[in-house]
Amino acid sequence: MIAIACDHAAVGLKEEIKTHLAARGISFKDFGADGKTSVDYPDYAYSAARAVAAGECEKGILICGTGIGMSIVANKVKGIRCALCSDTFSARATREHNDANMLALGARVLGAGLALDIVDIFLDTPFSGEERHMRRISKISHIENEE
Ligand code: RB5
């Protein structure tokens, strides 16, 4: 199950991603927003991030105008490693190196074609499991636990 959420700036791209996920047979849970009325991105990013952190959803996709605000929010939630990606190289690397569990996208930054490629690579690339990457992720958890 993939958590997906957006704000008013990204409803159109979210719908394209949902259509794409459905065509691939990937189930998702939509945490809103649903329309073009101006909303506050922290509310939607937080709901989706909590679902991922709780294990209700295995990964999440957040979309706002830039992707920046939602990625900042998600990374405040314990256990979330959210990567803002605007290219396919970063999408692959953040799964292999950071075991990122959430992807943030900027609907005002990316065209739909590139956004869908980034989504596919993010969802399809496994974590490398290499010792050095596990060690670094474990250090992130330690920082989180000390704050
Ligand atoms: C909304 O105008 C915009 O600020 C939001 O979508 C996002 O880009 C915030 O980071």
Coordinates of N, CA, C and O and ligand atoms in Angstrom, one line a residue:
M1 N 0.9 -1.2 0.0 CA 0.0 0.0 0.0 C 0.9 1.2 0.0 O 1.8 1.4 0.8
I2 N 0.6 2.1 -0.9 CA 1.4 3.4 -1.1 C 0.5 4.5 -0.6 O -0.6 4.7 -1.0
A3 N 1.0 5.3 0.4 CA 0.4 6.5 0.8 C 0.6 7.6 -0.2 O 1.8 7.8 -0.7
I4 N -0.4 8.4 -0.6 CA -0.2 9.5 -1.5 C -1.0 10.7 -1.0 O -2.1 10.6 -0.5
A5 N -0.3 11.9 -1.1 CA -1.0 13.1 -0.7 C -0.4 14.3 -1.5 O 0.7 14.2 -2.0
C6 N -1.2 15.3 -1.5 CA -0.8 16.5 -2.3 C -1.5 17.7 -1.6 O -2.3 17.6 -0.7
D7 N -1.1 18.9 -2.1 CA -1.9 20.1 -1.8 C -2.6 20.6 -3.0 O -2.5 19.9 -4.1
H8 N -3.2 21.8 -2.9 CA -3.9 22.3 -4.1 C -3.1 22.5 -5.3 O -3.6 22.5 -6.4
A9 N -1.8 22.7 -5.2 CA -0.9 22.9 -6.3 C -0.6 21.7 -7.1 O 0.0 21.8 -8.2
A10 N -1.0 20.5 -6.6 CA -0.6 19.3 -7.2 C -1.7 18.2 -7.4 O -1.4 17.0 -7.6
V11 N -2.9 18.6 -7.4 CA -4.0 17.7 -7.5 C -3.9 17.0 -8.9 O -4.1 15.8 -9.0
G12 N -3.6 17.7 -9.9 CA -3.6 17.1 -11.3 C -2.5 16.1 -11.4 O -2.8 15.0 -11.9
L13 N -1.3 16.4 -10.9 CA -0.2 15.4 -11.0 C -0.6 14.2 -10.1 O -0.3 13.0 -10.5
K14 N -1.1 14.4 -8.9 CA -1.5 13.3 -8.1 C -2.5 12.4 -8.8 O -2.3 11.1 -8.7
E15 N -3.5 12.9 -9.5 CA -4.4 12.1 -10.2 C -3.7 11.3 -11.3 O -4.0 10.1 -11.5
E16 N -2.7 11.9 -12.0 CA -2.0 11.1 -13.0 C -1.2 10.0 -12.4 O -1.1 8.9 -12.9
I17 N -0.6 10.3 -11.2 CA 0.2 9.2 -10.5 C -0.8 8.1 -10.1 O -0.5 6.9 -10.2
K18 N -1.9 8.5 -9.5 CA -2.9 7.4 -9.1 C -3.3 6.6 -10.3 O -3.4 5.3 -10.1
T19 N -3.6 7.2 -11.4 CA -4.0 6.4 -12.6 C -2.9 5.4 -13.0 O -3.1 4.3 -13.3
H20 N -1.6 5.9 -12.9 CA -0.5 5.1 -13.2 C -0.3 4.0 -12.3 O 0.0 2.8 -12.7
L21 N -0.4 4.2 -11.0 CA -0.3 3.2 -10.0 C -1.4 2.1 -10.2 O -1.1 0.9 -10.2
A22 N -2.6 2.6 -10.5 CA -3.7 1.6 -10.7 C -3.4 0.8 -11.9 O -3.7 -0.5 -11.9
A23 N -2.9 1.4 -13.0 CA -2.6 0.6 -14.2 C -1.5 -0.4 -13.9 O -1.4 -1.5 -14.6
R24 N -0.6 -0.2 -13.0 CA 0.4 -1.1 -12.6 C 0.0 -2.1 -11.5 O 0.7 -3.0 -11.1
G25 N -1.3 -2.0 -11.1 CA -1.8 -2.9 -10.1 C -1.2 -2.6 -8.7 O -1.2 -3.5 -7.8
I26 N -0.8 -1.4 -8.4 CA -0.2 -1.0 -7.1 C -1.3 -0.3 -6.3 O -1.9 0.7 -6.8
S27 N -1.6 -0.8 -5.1 CA -2.7 -0.2 -4.3 C -2.1 1.0 -3.6 O -0.9 1.1 -3.3
F28 N -3.0 2.0 -3.4 CA -2.6 3.2 -2.7 C -3.8 3.7 -1.8 O -4.9 3.3 -2.0
K29 N -3.4 4.6 -0.9 CA -4.4 5.2 0.0 C -4.1 6.7 -0.2 O -3.0 7.2 0.0
D30 N -5.2 7.4 -0.6 CA -5.1 8.9 -0.9 C -5.5 9.7 0.4 O -6.6 9.6 0.9
F31 N -4.6 10.5 0.8 CA -4.8 11.3 2.0 C -5.2 12.7 1.7 O -5.1 13.6 2.5
G32 N -5.6 13.0 0.5 CA -6.1 14.3 0.0 C -4.8 15.1 -0.4 O -3.7 14.5 -0.5
A33 N -5.0 16.3 -0.8 CA -6.2 17.1 -0.8 C -7.0 16.8 -2.1 O -6.4 16.2 -3.1
D34 N -8.2 17.2 -2.2 CA -9.0 16.7 -3.3 C -9.4 17.8 -4.4 O -9.8 17.5 -5.4
G35 N -9.2 19.1 -4.0 CA -9.6 20.1 -4.9 C -8.6 21.2 -5.1 O -7.5 21.1 -4.5
K36 N -9.0 22.2 -5.8 CA -8.0 23.3 -6.1 C -8.1 24.4 -5.0 O -7.4 25.4 -5.1
T37 N -9.0 24.3 -4.0 CA -9.1 25.2 -3.0 C -7.8 25.2 -2.2 O -7.3 24.2 -1.9
S38 N -7.3 26.4 -1.9 CA -6.0 26.5 -1.2 C -6.1 25.8 0.2 O -7.0 26.1 1.0
V39 N -5.1 25.0 0.5 CA -5.0 24.2 1.7 C -3.6 24.3 2.2 O -2.7 24.9 1.6
D40 N -3.4 23.8 3.5 CA -2.0 23.9 4.1 C -1.3 22.5 3.9 O -1.8 21.5 4.5
Y41 N -0.2 22.5 3.1 CA 0.4 21.3 2.8 C 0.9 20.5 4.1 O 0.9 19.2 4.0
P42 N 1.2 21.1 5.2 CA 1.6 20.3 6.4 C 0.6 19.3 6.8 O 0.9 18.1 7.2
D43 N -0.7 19.6 6.7 CA -1.8 18.8 7.2 C -1.8 17.4 6.4 O -2.0 16.4 6.9
Y44 N -1.6 17.5 5.1 CA -1.7 16.4 4.2 C -0.4 15.5 4.2 O -0.4 14.3 4.3
A45 N 0.7 16.2 4.3 CA 2.0 15.5 4.3 C 2.1 14.7 5.7 O 2.6 13.6 5.7
Y46 N 1.6 15.4 6.7 CA 1.7 14.7 8.1 C 0.9 13.5 8.1 O 1.3 12.4 8.6
S47 N -0.4 13.5 7.6 CA -1.2 12.3 7.6 C -0.6 11.2 6.9 O -0.6 10.0 7.4
A48 N -0.1 11.5 5.7 CA 0.5 10.4 4.9 C 1.8 9.9 5.6 O 2.0 8.6 5.6
A49 N 2.6 10.8 6.1 CA 3.9 10.4 6.7 C 3.6 9.5 8.0 O 4.3 8.5 8.2
R50 N 2.6 9.8 8.7 CA 2.2 9.0 9.9 C 1.8 7.6 9.5 O 2.1 6.7 10.2
A51 N 1.1 7.5 8.4 CA 0.7 6.2 7.9 C 1.9 5.3 7.5 O 1.9 4.1 7.8
V52 N 2.9 6.0 6.9 CA 4.1 5.2 6.6 C 4.9 4.9 7.8 O 5.3 3.7 8.0
A53 N 5.0 5.8 8.7 CA 5.8 5.6 10.0 C 5.2 4.5 10.8 O 5.9 3.7 11.5
A54 N 3.8 4.4 10.8 CA 3.1 3.4 11.6 C 3.1 2.0 10.9 O 2.6 1.0 11.4
G55 N 3.6 1.9 9.6 CA 3.6 0.7 8.9 C 2.3 0.4 8.2 O 2.1 -0.7 7.6
E56 N 1.3 1.3 8.3 CA 0.1 1.1 7.6 C 0.3 1.1 6.0 O -0.4 0.5 5.3
C57 N 1.2 2.0 5.6 CA 1.6 2.0 4.2 C 3.1 1.8 4.1 O 3.9 2.3 5.0
E58 N 3.6 1.0 3.1 CA 5.0 0.7 3.1 C 5.9 1.8 2.5 O 7.0 2.0 3.0
K59 N 5.3 2.7 1.7 CA 6.0 3.8 1.1 C 5.0 4.9 0.9 O 3.8 4.7 1.0
G60 N 5.5 6.2 0.6 CA 4.6 7.3 0.4 C 5.1 8.2 -0.7 O 6.3 8.3 -0.9
I61 N 4.2 8.9 -1.3 CA 4.5 9.9 -2.3 C 3.7 11.2 -2.0 O 2.5 11.2 -1.7
L62 N 4.5 12.2 -1.9 CA 4.0 13.6 -1.5 C 4.2 14.5 -2.6 O 5.3 14.6 -3.2
I63 N 3.2 15.3 -3.0 CA 3.4 16.2 -4.1 C 2.8 17.6 -3.7 O 1.6 17.7 -3.3
C64 N 3.6 18.6 -3.8 CA 3.1 20.0 -3.6 C 3.8 20.8 -4.8 O 4.2 20.2 -5.8
G65 N 3.7 22.1 -4.7 CA 4.2 22.9 -5.8 C 5.7 22.6 -6.1 O 6.0 22.3 -7.2
T66 N 6.5 22.7 -5.1 CA 7.9 22.4 -5.2 C 8.3 21.0 -4.7 O 9.4 20.6 -5.0
G67 N 7.5 20.4 -3.9 CA 7.9 19.2 -3.1 C 8.7 19.5 -1.9 O 8.8 18.7 -1.0
I68 N 9.1 20.8 -1.7 CA 10.0 21.1 -0.6 C 9.2 21.1 0.7 O 9.6 20.5 1.7
G69 N 8.1 21.8 0.8 CA 7.3 21.9 2.0 C 6.9 20.6 2.5 O 7.1 20.3 3.7
M70 N 6.4 19.7 1.7 CA 6.0 18.4 2.1 C 7.1 17.6 2.5 O 7.0 16.8 3.5
S71 N 8.3 17.7 1.9 CA 9.4 16.9 2.3 C 9.9 17.3 3.7 O 10.3 16.5 4.5
I72 N 9.9 18.6 3.9 CA 10.3 19.1 5.2 C 9.4 18.5 6.3 O 9.9 18.0 7.4
V73 N 8.1 18.6 6.1 CA 7.1 18.0 7.1 C 7.4 16.5 7.3 O 7.5 16.1 8.4
A74 N 7.5 15.8 6.2 CA 7.6 14.3 6.4 C 8.9 14.0 7.1 O 8.9 13.0 8.0
N75 N 9.9 14.7 6.9 CA 11.2 14.4 7.6 C 11.2 14.7 9.1 O 12.2 14.4 9.8
K76 N 10.2 15.4 9.5 CA 10.0 15.7 11.0 C 9.4 14.5 11.7 O 9.4 14.4 12.9
V77 N 8.8 13.5 10.9 CA 8.1 12.4 11.5 C 9.2 11.2 11.7 O 9.9 10.9 10.8
K78 N 9.2 10.7 12.9 CA 10.2 9.7 13.3 C 10.1 8.5 12.4 O 9.0 8.0 12.2
G79 N 11.2 8.1 11.8 CA 11.2 6.9 11.0 C 11.0 7.2 9.5 O 11.1 6.3 8.7
I80 N 10.7 8.5 9.2 CA 10.5 8.8 7.8 C 11.9 9.3 7.2 O 12.6 10.2 7.8
R81 N 12.2 8.8 6.0 CA 13.3 9.3 5.2 C 12.7 9.7 3.9 O 12.4 8.8 3.0
C82 N 12.4 11.0 3.7 CA 11.7 11.5 2.6 C 12.7 12.2 1.6 O 13.4 13.1 2.0
A83 N 12.7 11.8 0.4 CA 13.6 12.3 -0.6 C 12.9 13.2 -1.6 O 11.9 12.7 -2.3
L84 N 13.3 14.4 -1.8 CA 12.7 15.3 -2.8 C 13.6 15.0 -4.1 O 14.8 15.2 -4.1
C85 N 12.9 14.5 -5.1 CA 13.6 14.1 -6.3 C 13.1 14.8 -7.6 O 11.8 14.9 -7.7
S86 N 14.0 15.3 -8.4 CA 13.6 15.9 -9.7 C 14.3 15.2 -10.8 O 14.2 15.7 -11.9
D87 N 14.9 14.1 -10.5 CA 15.6 13.4 -11.6 C 15.6 11.9 -11.2 O 15.5 11.5 -10.0
T88 N 15.8 11.1 -12.2 CA 15.7 9.6 -12.0 C 17.0 9.1 -11.3 O 16.9 8.1 -10.5
F89 N 18.1 9.7 -11.5 CA 19.4 9.2 -10.8 C 19.2 9.3 -9.3 O 19.5 8.4 -8.6
S90 N 18.6 10.5 -8.8 CA 18.4 10.6 -7.4 C 17.4 9.7 -6.8 O 17.5 9.2 -5.7
A91 N 16.3 9.4 -7.6 CA 15.3 8.5 -7.2 C 15.9 7.1 -7.0 O 15.6 6.4 -6.0
R92 N 16.8 6.7 -7.9 CA 17.4 5.3 -7.7 C 18.4 5.4 -6.5 O 18.3 4.5 -5.7
A93 N 19.2 6.4 -6.5 CA 20.2 6.4 -5.4 C 19.6 6.5 -4.0 O 20.1 6.0 -3.1
T94 N 18.5 7.3 -3.9 CA 17.9 7.4 -2.6 C 17.3 6.1 -2.1 O 17.3 5.9 -0.9
R95 N 16.9 5.3 -3.0 CA 16.4 3.9 -2.5 C 17.6 3.0 -2.2 O 17.6 2.4 -1.2
E96 N 18.6 3.0 -3.1 CA 19.8 2.2 -2.9 C 20.6 2.6 -1.6 O 21.1 1.7 -0.9
H97 N 20.8 3.9 -1.4 CA 21.7 4.4 -0.4 C 21.0 4.8 0.9 O 21.5 4.5 2.0
N98 N 19.8 5.4 0.8 CA 19.2 6.0 2.0 C 18.0 5.1 2.4 O 17.4 5.5 3.4
D99 N 17.6 4.1 1.6 CA 16.4 3.4 1.9 C 15.2 4.4 2.2 O 14.4 4.2 3.1
A100 N 15.1 5.4 1.3 CA 14.0 6.4 1.5 C 12.7 5.7 1.5 O 12.4 4.9 0.6
N101 N 11.8 6.1 2.4 CA 10.5 5.5 2.4 C 9.4 6.4 1.9 O 8.2 6.1 1.8
M102 N 9.8 7.7 1.6 CA 8.8 8.6 1.0 C 9.5 9.4 -0.1 O 10.7 9.7 0.0
L103 N 8.8 9.7 -1.1 CA 9.2 10.5 -2.2 C 8.4 11.8 -2.3 O 7.2 11.7 -2.2
A104 N 9.1 12.9 -2.5 CA 8.4 14.2 -2.6 C 8.7 14.7 -4.1 O 9.9 14.6 -4.5
L105 N 7.7 15.2 -4.7 CA 7.8 15.7 -6.1 C 7.2 17.1 -6.1 O 6.3 17.4 -5.4
G106 N 7.7 17.9 -7.0 CA 7.2 19.3 -7.3 C 6.4 19.3 -8.5 O 6.9 19.2 -9.6
A107 N 5.1 19.5 -8.3 CA 4.2 19.6 -9.5 C 4.5 20.8 -10.4 O 4.1 20.8 -11.6
R108 N 5.0 21.9 -9.8 CA 5.4 23.0 -10.6 C 6.8 23.0 -11.2 O 7.2 23.9 -11.8
V109 N 7.4 21.9 -10.9 CA 8.8 21.7 -11.3 C 8.9 20.7 -12.4 O 9.7 20.9 -13.4
L110 N 8.2 19.6 -12.3 CA 8.3 18.4 -13.2 C 7.1 18.3 -14.2 O 6.0 18.6 -13.8
G111 N 7.4 17.8 -15.4 CA 6.4 17.4 -16.3 C 5.9 16.0 -15.8 O 6.6 15.3 -15.1
A112 N 4.7 15.6 -16.3 CA 4.1 14.3 -15.8 C 5.0 13.1 -16.2 O 5.1 12.2 -15.5
G113 N 5.6 13.2 -17.4 CA 6.3 12.0 -17.9 C 7.5 11.7 -17.0 O 7.8 10.6 -16.6
L114 N 8.3 12.8 -16.7 CA 9.4 12.6 -15.8 C 9.0 12.2 -14.4 O 9.6 11.3 -13.8
A115 N 7.9 12.8 -13.9 CA 7.4 12.5 -12.6 C 7.0 11.0 -12.5 O 7.4 10.3 -11.5
L116 N 6.4 10.4 -13.5 CA 6.0 9.0 -13.5 C 7.2 8.1 -13.6 O 7.3 7.1 -12.9
D117 N 8.3 8.5 -14.3 CA 9.5 7.7 -14.4 C 10.2 7.7 -13.0 O 10.6 6.7 -12.5
I118 N 10.2 8.9 -12.3 CA 10.7 9.0 -11.0 C 10.0 8.1 -10.0 O 10.6 7.3 -9.2
V119 N 8.6 8.1 -10.1 CA 7.8 7.2 -9.2 C 8.1 5.8 -9.5 O 8.3 5.0 -8.5
D120 N 8.2 5.4 -10.7 CA 8.5 3.9 -11.0 C 9.9 3.5 -10.5 O 10.0 2.4 -9.9
I121 N 10.9 4.3 -10.7 CA 12.2 4.0 -10.2 C 12.2 3.9 -8.7 O 12.8 3.0 -8.1
F122 N 11.6 4.9 -8.1 CA 11.5 4.9 -6.6 C 10.8 3.7 -6.1 O 11.3 3.0 -5.1
L123 N 9.7 3.3 -6.7 CA 9.0 2.1 -6.1 C 9.7 0.8 -6.5 O 9.5 -0.2 -5.8
D124 N 10.4 0.8 -7.6 CA 11.0 -0.5 -8.1 C 12.4 -0.8 -7.6 O 12.9 -1.9 -7.8
T125 N 13.1 0.2 -7.1 CA 14.5 0.0 -6.7 C 14.6 -0.5 -5.3 O 14.1 0.2 -4.4
P126 N 15.2 -1.6 -5.1 CA 15.4 -2.1 -3.7 C 16.6 -1.3 -3.0 O 17.5 -0.8 -3.6
F127 N 16.5 -1.3 -1.6 CA 17.7 -0.8 -0.8 C 18.8 -1.8 -1.1 O 18.7 -3.0 -1.1
S128 N 20.0 -1.2 -1.2 CA 21.2 -2.1 -1.5 C 21.5 -3.0 -0.3 O 22.0 -4.1 -0.5
G129 N 21.2 -2.6 0.9 CA 21.5 -3.4 2.1 C 23.0 -3.4 2.4 O 23.4 -4.1 3.3
E130 N 23.8 -2.6 1.7 CA 25.2 -2.6 2.0 C 25.5 -2.0 3.4 O 24.8 -1.1 3.9
E131 N 26.5 -2.6 4.0 CA 26.9 -2.3 5.4 C 27.0 -0.8 5.6 O 26.5 -0.2 6.6
R132 N 27.7 -0.1 4.7 CA 28.0 1.3 4.9 C 26.7 2.1 4.9 O 26.6 3.1 5.7
H133 N 25.8 1.7 4.1 CA 24.5 2.4 4.0 C 23.7 2.1 5.2 O 23.0 3.0 5.8
M134 N 23.7 0.9 5.7 CA 23.0 0.5 6.9 C 23.5 1.3 8.1 O 22.8 1.8 8.9
R135 N 24.8 1.4 8.1 CA 25.5 2.2 9.3 C 25.0 3.6 9.2 O 24.7 4.2 10.3
R136 N 25.0 4.2 8.1 CA 24.7 5.7 8.0 C 23.2 5.9 8.3 O 22.8 6.9 9.0
I137 N 22.3 5.0 7.9 CA 20.9 5.1 8.2 C 20.7 4.9 9.7 O 19.9 5.6 10.3
S138 N 21.4 4.0 10.3 CA 21.3 3.8 11.7 C 21.8 5.1 12.5 O 21.2 5.5 13.5
K139 N 22.8 5.8 11.9 CA 23.2 7.1 12.6 C 22.1 8.1 12.5 O 21.9 9.0 13.4
I140 N 21.3 8.1 11.4 CA 20.1 9.0 11.3 C 19.2 8.7 12.4 O 18.6 9.6 13.1
S141 N 18.9 7.4 12.6 CA 18.0 7.0 13.7 C 18.5 7.5 15.1 O 17.7 7.9 15.9
H142 N 19.8 7.4 15.3 CA 20.3 7.8 16.6 C 20.1 9.3 16.8 O 19.8 9.7 17.8
I143 N 20.3 10.1 15.7 CA 20.1 11.5 15.8 C 18.7 11.8 16.2 O 18.4 12.6 17.1
E144 N 17.8 11.1 15.5 CA 16.3 11.3 15.7 C 16.0 11.0 17.1 O 15.2 11.7 17.7
N145 N 16.6 9.9 17.7 CA 16.2 9.5 19.0 C 16.8 10.5 20.1 O 16.4 10.5 21.2
E146 N 17.9 11.2 19.7 CA 18.5 12.1 20.7 C 17.8 13.5 20.7 O 17.9 14.3 21.6
E147 N 17.0 13.8 19.6 CA 16.4 15.1 19.5 C 15.2 15.2 20.4 O 14.5 14.3 20.6
Ligands
RB5_1 C1 1.6 26.4 -2.4 O1 1.5 27.6 -3.0 C2 3.1 26.0 -2.3 O2 3.7 26.8 -1.3 C3 3.2 24.6 -1.9 O3 2.6 23.8 -2.9 C4 4.7 24.0 -1.8 O4 5.4 24.3 -3.0 C5 5.4 24.3 -0.6 O5 6.5 23.9 -0.4

